Coordinates of C-alpha atoms in Angstrom, one line a residue:
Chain M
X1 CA 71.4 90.9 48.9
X2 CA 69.6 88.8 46.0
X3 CA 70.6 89.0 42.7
X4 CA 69.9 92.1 40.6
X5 CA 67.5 91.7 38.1
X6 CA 67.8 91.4 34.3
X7 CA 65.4 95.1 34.5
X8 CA 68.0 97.1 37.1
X9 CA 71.0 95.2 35.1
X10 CA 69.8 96.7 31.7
X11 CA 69.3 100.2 33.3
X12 CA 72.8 100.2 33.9
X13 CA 73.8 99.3 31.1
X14 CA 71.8 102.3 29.5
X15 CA 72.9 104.7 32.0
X16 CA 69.8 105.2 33.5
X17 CA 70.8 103.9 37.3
X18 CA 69.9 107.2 39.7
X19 CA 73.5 108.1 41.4
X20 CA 71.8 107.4 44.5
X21 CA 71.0 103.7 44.1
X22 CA 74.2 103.1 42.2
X23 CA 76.9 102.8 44.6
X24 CA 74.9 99.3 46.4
X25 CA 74.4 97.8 42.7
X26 CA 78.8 98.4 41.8
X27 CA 79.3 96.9 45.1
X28 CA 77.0 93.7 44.6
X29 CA 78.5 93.4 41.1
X30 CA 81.9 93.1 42.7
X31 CA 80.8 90.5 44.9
X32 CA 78.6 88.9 42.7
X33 CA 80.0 86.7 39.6
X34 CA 76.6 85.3 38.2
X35 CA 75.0 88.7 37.9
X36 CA 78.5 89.8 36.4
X37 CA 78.0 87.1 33.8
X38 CA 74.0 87.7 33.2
X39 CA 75.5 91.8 32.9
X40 CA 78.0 90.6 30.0
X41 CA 74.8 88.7 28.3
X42 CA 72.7 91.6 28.6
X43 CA 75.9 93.7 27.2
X44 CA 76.0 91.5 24.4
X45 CA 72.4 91.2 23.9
X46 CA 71.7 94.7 23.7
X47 CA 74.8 95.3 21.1
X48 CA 73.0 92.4 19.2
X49 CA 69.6 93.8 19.2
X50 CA 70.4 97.4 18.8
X51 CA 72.4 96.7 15.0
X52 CA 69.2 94.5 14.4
X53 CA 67.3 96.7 14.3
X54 CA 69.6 99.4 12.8
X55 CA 70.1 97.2 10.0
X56 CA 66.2 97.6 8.9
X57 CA 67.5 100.6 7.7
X58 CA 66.3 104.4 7.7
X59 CA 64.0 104.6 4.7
X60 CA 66.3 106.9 3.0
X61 CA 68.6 104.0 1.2
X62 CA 71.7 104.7 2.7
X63 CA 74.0 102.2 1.6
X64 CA 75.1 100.2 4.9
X65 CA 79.1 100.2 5.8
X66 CA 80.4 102.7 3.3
X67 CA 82.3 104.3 6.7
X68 CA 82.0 107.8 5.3
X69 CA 80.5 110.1 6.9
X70 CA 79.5 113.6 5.0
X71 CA 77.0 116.1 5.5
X72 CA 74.1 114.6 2.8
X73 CA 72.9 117.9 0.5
X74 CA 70.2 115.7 -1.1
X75 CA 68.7 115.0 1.8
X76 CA 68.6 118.2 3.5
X77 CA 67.2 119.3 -0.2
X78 CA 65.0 116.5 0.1
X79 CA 63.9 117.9 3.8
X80 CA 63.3 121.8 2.1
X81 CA 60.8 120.3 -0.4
X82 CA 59.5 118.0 3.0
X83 CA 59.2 120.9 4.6
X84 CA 57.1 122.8 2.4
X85 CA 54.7 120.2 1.7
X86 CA 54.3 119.9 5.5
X87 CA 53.9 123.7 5.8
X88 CA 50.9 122.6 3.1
X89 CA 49.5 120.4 5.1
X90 CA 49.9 122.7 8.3
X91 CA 47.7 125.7 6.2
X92 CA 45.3 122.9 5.0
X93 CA 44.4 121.3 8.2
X94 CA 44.0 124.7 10.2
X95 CA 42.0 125.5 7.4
X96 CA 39.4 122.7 7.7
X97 CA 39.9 122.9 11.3
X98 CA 38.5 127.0 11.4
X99 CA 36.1 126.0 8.4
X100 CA 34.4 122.9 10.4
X101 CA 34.7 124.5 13.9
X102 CA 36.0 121.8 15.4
X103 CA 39.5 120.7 16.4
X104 CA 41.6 118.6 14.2
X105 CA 41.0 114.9 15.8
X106 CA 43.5 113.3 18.3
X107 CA 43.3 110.8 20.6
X108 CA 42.2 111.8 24.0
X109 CA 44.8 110.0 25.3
X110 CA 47.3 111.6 23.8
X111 CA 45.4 115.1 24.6
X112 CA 46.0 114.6 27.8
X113 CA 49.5 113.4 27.9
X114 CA 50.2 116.4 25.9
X115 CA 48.9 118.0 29.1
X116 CA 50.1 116.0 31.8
X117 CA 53.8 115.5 30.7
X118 CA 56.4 117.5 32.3
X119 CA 57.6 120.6 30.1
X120 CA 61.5 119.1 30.3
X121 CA 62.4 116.0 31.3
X122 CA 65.8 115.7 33.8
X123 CA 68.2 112.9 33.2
X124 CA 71.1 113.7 35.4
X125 CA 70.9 114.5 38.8
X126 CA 74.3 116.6 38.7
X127 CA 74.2 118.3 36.0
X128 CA 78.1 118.6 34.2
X129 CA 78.7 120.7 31.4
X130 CA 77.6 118.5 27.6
X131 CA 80.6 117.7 25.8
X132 CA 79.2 120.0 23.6
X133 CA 80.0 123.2 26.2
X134 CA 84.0 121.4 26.8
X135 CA 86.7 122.1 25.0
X136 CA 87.7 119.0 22.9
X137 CA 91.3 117.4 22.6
X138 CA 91.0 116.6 19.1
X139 CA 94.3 118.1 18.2
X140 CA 96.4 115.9 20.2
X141 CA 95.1 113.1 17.9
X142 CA 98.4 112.3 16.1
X143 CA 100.2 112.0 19.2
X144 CA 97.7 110.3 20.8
X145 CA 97.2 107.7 18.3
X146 CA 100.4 106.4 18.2
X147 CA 101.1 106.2 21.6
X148 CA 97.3 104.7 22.0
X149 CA 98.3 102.3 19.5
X150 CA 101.8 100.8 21.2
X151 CA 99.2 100.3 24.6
X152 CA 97.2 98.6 22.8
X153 CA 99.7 96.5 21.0
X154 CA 101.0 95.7 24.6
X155 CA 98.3 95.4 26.4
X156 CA 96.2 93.0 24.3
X157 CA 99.8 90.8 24.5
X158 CA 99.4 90.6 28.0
X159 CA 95.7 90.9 28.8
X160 CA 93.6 87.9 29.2
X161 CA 89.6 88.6 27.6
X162 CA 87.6 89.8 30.7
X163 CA 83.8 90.8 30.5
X164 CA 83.2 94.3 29.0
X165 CA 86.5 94.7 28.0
X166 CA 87.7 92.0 25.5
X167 CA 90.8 93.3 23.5
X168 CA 90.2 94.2 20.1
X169 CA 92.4 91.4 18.6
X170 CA 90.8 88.6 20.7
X171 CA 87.0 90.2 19.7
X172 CA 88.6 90.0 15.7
X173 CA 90.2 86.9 15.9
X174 CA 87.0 84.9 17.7
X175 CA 84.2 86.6 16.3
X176 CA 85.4 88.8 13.1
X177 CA 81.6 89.1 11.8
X178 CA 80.4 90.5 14.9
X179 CA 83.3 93.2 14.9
X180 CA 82.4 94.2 11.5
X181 CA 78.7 94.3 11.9
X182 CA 79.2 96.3 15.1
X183 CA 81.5 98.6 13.0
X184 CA 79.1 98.6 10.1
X185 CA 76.4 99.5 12.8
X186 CA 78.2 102.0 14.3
X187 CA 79.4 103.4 10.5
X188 CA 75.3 103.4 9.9
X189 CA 74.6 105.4 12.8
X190 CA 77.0 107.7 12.3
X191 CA 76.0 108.4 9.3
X192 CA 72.3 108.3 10.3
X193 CA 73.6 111.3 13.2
X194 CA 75.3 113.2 9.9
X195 CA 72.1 113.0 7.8
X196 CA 70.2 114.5 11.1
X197 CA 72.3 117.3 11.2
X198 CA 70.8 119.4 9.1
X199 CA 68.1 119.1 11.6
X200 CA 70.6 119.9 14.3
X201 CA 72.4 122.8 12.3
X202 CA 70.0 125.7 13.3
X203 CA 70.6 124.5 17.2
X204 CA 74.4 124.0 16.6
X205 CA 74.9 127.5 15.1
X206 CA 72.1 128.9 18.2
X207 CA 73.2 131.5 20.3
X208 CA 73.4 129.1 23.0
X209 CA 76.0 127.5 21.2
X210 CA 77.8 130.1 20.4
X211 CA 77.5 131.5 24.4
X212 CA 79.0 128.0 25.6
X213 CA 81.4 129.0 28.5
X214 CA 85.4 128.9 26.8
X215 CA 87.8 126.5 27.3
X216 CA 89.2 127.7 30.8
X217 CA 92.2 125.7 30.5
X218 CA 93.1 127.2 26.6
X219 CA 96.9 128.3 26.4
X220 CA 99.5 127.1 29.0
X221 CA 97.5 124.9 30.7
X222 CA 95.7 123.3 27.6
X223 CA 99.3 122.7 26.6
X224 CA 100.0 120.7 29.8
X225 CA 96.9 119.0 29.7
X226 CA 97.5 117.5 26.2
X227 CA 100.9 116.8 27.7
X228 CA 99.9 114.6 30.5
X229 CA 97.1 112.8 28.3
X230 CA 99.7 112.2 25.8
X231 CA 101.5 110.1 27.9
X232 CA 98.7 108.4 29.7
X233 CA 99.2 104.4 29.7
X234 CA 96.1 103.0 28.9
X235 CA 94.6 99.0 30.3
X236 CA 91.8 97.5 29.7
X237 CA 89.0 97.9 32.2
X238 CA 85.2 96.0 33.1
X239 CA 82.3 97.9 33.0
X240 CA 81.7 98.7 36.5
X241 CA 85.3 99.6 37.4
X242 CA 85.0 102.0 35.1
X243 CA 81.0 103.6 36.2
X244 CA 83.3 103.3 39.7
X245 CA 85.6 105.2 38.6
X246 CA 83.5 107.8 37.2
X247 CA 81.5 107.7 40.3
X248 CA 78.9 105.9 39.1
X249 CA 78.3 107.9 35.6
X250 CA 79.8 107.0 32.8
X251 CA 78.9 108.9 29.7
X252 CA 78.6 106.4 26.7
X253 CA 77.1 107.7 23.1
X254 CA 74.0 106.6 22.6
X255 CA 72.5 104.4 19.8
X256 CA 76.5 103.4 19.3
X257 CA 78.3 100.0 21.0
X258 CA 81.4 100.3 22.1
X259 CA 83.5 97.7 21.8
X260 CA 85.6 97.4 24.8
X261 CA 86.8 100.1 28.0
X262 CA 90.5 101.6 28.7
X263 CA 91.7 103.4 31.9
X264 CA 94.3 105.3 32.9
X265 CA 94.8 106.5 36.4
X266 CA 93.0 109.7 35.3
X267 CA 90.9 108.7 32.2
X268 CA 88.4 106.4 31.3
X269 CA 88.2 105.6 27.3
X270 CA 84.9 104.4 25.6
X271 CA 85.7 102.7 22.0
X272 CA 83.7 102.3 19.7
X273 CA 84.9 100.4 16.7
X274 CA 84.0 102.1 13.1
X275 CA 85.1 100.4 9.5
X276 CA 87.1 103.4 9.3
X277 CA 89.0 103.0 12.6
X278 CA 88.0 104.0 15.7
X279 CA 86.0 106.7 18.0
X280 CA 87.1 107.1 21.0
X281 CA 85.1 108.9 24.0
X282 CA 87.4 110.0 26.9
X283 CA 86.3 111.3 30.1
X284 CA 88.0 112.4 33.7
X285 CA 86.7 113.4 36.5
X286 CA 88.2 117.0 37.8
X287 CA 86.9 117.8 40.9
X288 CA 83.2 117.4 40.6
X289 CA 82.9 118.0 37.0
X290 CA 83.6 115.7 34.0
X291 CA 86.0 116.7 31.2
X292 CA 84.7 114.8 27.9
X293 CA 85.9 114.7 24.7
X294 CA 85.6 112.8 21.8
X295 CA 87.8 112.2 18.9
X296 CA 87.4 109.7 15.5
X297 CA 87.8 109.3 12.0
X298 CA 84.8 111.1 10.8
X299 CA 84.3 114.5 9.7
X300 CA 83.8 117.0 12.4
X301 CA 80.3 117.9 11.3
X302 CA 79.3 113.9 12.3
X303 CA 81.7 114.2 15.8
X304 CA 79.7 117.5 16.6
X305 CA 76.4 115.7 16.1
X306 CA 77.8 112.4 18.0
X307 CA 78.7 114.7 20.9
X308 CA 74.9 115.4 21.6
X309 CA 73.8 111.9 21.6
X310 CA 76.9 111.3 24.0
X311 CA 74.4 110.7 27.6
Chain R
X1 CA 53.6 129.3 16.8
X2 CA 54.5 129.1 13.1
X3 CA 58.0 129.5 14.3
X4 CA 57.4 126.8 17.0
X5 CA 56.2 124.2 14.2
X6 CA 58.7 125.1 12.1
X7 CA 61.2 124.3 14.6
X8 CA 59.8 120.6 15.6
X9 CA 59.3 119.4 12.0
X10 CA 63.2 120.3 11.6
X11 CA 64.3 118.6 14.9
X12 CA 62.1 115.3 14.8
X13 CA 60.8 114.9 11.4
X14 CA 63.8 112.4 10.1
X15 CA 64.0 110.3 13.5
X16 CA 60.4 110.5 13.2
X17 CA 60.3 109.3 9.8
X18 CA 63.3 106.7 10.6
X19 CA 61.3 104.8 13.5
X20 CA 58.1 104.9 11.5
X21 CA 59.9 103.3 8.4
X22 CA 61.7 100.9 10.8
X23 CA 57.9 100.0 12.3
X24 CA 56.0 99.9 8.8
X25 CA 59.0 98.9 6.3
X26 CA 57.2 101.1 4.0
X27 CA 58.9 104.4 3.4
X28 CA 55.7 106.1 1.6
X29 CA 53.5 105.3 4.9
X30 CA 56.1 106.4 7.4
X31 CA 56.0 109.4 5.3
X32 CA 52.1 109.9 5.4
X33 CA 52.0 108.8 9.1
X34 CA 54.6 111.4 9.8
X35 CA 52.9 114.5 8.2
X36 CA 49.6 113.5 9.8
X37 CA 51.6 113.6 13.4
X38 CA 52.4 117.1 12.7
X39 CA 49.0 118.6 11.2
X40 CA 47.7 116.9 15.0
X41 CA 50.5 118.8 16.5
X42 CA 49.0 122.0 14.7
X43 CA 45.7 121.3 16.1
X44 CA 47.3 120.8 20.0
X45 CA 50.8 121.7 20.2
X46 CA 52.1 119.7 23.4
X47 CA 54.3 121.0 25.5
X48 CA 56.3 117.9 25.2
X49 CA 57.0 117.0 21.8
X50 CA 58.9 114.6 21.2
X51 CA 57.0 111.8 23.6
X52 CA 53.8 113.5 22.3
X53 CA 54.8 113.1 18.5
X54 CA 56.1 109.8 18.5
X55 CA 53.1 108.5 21.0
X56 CA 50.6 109.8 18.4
X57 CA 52.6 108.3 15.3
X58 CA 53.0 105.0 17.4
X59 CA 48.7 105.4 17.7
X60 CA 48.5 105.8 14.4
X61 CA 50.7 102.8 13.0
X62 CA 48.3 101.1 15.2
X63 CA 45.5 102.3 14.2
X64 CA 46.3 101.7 10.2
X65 CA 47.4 98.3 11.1
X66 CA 44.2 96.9 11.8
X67 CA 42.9 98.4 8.7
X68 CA 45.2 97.1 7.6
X69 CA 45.0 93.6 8.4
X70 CA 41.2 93.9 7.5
X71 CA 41.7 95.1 4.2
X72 CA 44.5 92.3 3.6
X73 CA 47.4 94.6 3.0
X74 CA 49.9 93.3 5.1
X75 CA 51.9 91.4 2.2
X76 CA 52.1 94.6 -0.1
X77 CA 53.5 96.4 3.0
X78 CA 56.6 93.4 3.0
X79 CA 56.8 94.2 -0.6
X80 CA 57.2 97.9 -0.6
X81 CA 60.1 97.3 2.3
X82 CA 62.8 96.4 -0.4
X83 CA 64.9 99.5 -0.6
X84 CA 67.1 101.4 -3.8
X85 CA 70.7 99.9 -3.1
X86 CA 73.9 100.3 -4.9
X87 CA 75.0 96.4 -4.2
X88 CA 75.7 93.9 -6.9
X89 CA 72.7 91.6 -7.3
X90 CA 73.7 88.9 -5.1
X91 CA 74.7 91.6 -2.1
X92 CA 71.3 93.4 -2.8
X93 CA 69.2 90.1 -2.3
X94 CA 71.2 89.0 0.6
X95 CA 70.4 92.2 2.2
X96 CA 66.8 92.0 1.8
X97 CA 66.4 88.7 3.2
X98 CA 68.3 89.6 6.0
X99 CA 66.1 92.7 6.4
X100 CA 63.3 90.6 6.0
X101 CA 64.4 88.4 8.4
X102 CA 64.9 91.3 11.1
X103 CA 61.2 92.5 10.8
X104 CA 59.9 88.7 10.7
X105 CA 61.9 88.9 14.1
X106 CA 60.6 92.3 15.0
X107 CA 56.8 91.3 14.3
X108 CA 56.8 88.4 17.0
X109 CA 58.1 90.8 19.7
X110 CA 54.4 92.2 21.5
X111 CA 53.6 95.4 20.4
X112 CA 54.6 97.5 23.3
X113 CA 58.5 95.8 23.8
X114 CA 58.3 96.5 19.9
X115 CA 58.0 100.1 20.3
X116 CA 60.3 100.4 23.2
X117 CA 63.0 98.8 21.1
X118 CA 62.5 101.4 18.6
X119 CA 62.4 104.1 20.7
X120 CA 65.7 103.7 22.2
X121 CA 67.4 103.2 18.8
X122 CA 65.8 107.0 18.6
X123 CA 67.9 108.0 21.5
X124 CA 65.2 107.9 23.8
X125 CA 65.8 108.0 27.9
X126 CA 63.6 105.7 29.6
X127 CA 61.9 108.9 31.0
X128 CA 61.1 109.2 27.3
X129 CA 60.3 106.1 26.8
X130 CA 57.7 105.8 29.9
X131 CA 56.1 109.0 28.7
X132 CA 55.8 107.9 25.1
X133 CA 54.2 104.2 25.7
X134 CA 51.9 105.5 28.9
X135 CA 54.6 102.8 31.3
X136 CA 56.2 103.4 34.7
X137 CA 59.8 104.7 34.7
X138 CA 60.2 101.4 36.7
X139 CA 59.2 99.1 33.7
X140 CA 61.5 100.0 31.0
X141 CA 64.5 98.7 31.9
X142 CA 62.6 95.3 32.2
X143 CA 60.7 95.7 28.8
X144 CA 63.7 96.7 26.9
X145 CA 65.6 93.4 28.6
X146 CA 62.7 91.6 27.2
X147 CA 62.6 93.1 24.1
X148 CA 66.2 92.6 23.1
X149 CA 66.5 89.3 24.2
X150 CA 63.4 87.7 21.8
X151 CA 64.4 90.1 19.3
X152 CA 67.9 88.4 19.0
X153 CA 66.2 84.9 20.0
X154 CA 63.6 85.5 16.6
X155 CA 66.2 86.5 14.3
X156 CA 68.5 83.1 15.4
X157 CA 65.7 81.0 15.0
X158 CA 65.1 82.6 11.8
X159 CA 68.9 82.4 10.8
X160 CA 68.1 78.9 12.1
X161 CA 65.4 77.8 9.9
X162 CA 67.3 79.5 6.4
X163 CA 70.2 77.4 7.2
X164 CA 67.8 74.3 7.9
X165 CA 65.9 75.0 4.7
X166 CA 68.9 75.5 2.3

């Protein structure tokens, strides 16, 4: 097989590699060391570019890095008065469009996209339940972090930096300005996902939401599930171990970049670093659905909102 | 229909706003741009919105940049992009020029690996993406490769040339 290309190399690292074709790309990637090294590049080039152009900013001055994340009142005061103005302009324009008798202008082009485009669009093949619809594991958090912690201490004392998975203290220690604006970035778009959630509220608070199947596993077996995860060991893991792992789908937050991949023999952790500390996605496979949760210092407002963008 | 409306200007008006500020640098325009989007989306509601919205505010940025390159209003546009900060002085202008560097950056990219850039800080999936800029599915994972790559190879040589200059 030639070498994938820099195209097919970036859709994987956005997730966007049908199931289907992704099995003979893992398995070319394990063969192949200069298209694991032109992967890592693109990895890094796509962190790179994405807080670029983050850092332009979001026209509504937030100040970059503060690492707190809180539901903005001004701005979804600023969005009522928005909102009105636009309902205005809504009256306004239907109102020259009835008085003229003609339709407002649009591009033809875009009339018939309007037209053409499908009515949803379908990402995933097999469909598994949005982390929104699982029950999260937030609670074990204190447990968790301590024991998440001692891994890490050990493993970044034994691991040697590998490609997609460098260990936090080797990422600080070579390239501490990179960390932090990768922190900063990830801080900003957090905080970017809070001020959007007044736009999300209404759906969050939908009767959809509120009709989202129940934790089957609450009680007993929550109990023993926290159990096991609690005393997980973690390692450090490359990119395409872990989309193996997963079966060739792992979920990743979009907009965010994580900074480096943990496994256990049952879980596959996605970090991402914030200024605050650190958000961590976890996911298992059980059977043939996915169990994800995510957990972080941020309010739970911000997680909720992260969990949607989480693809 | 009202309902409808209502319901699109509260899920996409911010992102909206966001990438239009991010492809302008002018919050007042991305503003203006934005509202016009949805008085078009009055006029044809598409069945698809949030390809359809951004596609026609992406038409219109391009639209009002070549009136607004013949009416010579390109350097008050780099002018408006400062934004209100809460830095020191020195922080604040450091900031700036690194924003200023970014879109400097962002302007030599061509306009569609521009906009595809863009769109996928938005959280777009490259079904999204294709259906937005009129490209094959196919295409976007080589366009975004692209894109990222002069993007980061602008803003070096711009890092380049400050360091040269001072």
């Amino acid at each position: 097989m030639s070498h994938l290309d820099e195209g097919t190399l970036t859709a994987l690292l956005d997730g966007e590699i049908p199931s289907d074709v992704l099995p003979s790309i893992t398995s070319h990637l394990e063969g192949c060391a200069a298209c694991r090294s032109l992967l890592e590049e693109l990895r890094q080039l796509a962190g790179e570019a994405d807080s670029l152009v983050t850092s332009l900013g979001d026209g509504l001055a937030t100040p970059v890095g503060t690492g707190v994340v809180v539901p903005n009142t001004s701005v979804r005061r600023t969005g009522t008065l928005r909102l009105v103005a636009w309902a205005a302009t809504v009256v306004m324009a239907a109102g020259l469009g009835y008085w003229v008798g003609l339709p407002v202008a649009t591009p033809p082009q875009m009339l018939a996209e309007s037209t053409a485009l499908p009515a949803a669009v379908e990402v995933q093949e097999n469909r598994v339940p949005t982390v929104a619809e699982l029950p999260s594991v937030e609670s074990t958090q204190p447990v968790r972090s301590t024991a998440a912690a001692a891994n890490r201490r050990a493993i970044s004392a034994a691991a040697e930096p590998a490609a997609g998975a460098a260990p936090p203290q080797v990422v600080a220690q070579d390239a501490p300005a990179t960390l932090g604006r990768a922190a900063a970035r990830n801080d900003l778009q957090a905080a970017q996902s809070a001020d959007a959630s007044s736009g999300f509220r209404a759906e969050l608070a939908s009767p959809r939401a509120a009709a989202a199947p129940a934790p089957p596993a609450e009680g007993l077996a929550a109990l023993r599930d926290r159990q096991e995860i609690a005393v997980e060991s973690f390692a450090p893991i490359e990119f395409v171990d872990a989309v193996a792992r997963m079966g060739g789908t792992l979920r990743l937050i979009d907009g965010l970049v994580p900074d480096r991949l943990e496994a256990s023999t049952a879980t596959i952790r996605v970090i991402y670093p914030l200024l605050t500390g650190e958000l961590v996605l976890e996911q298992r496979r059980i059977g043939d659905s996915v169990s994800v949760s995510l957990r972080g210092p941020i309010s739970p407002d911000s997680l909720a909102v992260l969990r949607r963008k989480v693809r | 229909m009202t309902e409808f409306l209502t319901g699109l200007f509260a899920q996409y008006h911010e992102s909206l706003v966001r990438m239009l500020f991010r492809r302008t640098g002018d919050r007042d325009r991305a503003e203006d741009l934005a509202q016009e989007v949805f008085a078009r989306a009055v006029a044809a509601p598409p069945r698809n919105p949030r390809p359809w919205l951004f596609a026609v505010a992406l038409n219109l940025v391009r639209e009002d940049g070549r009136k607004a390159v013949r009416q010579g209003r390109r350097l008050e546009l780099y002018r408006a992009e400062h934004p209100q900060h809460f830095d020191g002085p020195d922080e604040g202008l450091e900031r700036d020029e690194s924003v200023a560097r970014v879109r400097r950056a962002l302007d030599t990219l061509v306009e569609r690996d521009r906009e595809a850039l863009l769109l996928k800080a938005e959280g777009f999936n490259y079904d999204e993406i294709a259906a937005t800029l009129g490209l094959a599915k196919g295409a976007i994972g080589t366009t975004l490769s692209r894109a990222r790559r002069r993007l980061v190879d602008a803003y070096r040589q711009e890092e380049g040339d400050r360091h040269v200059a001072s």
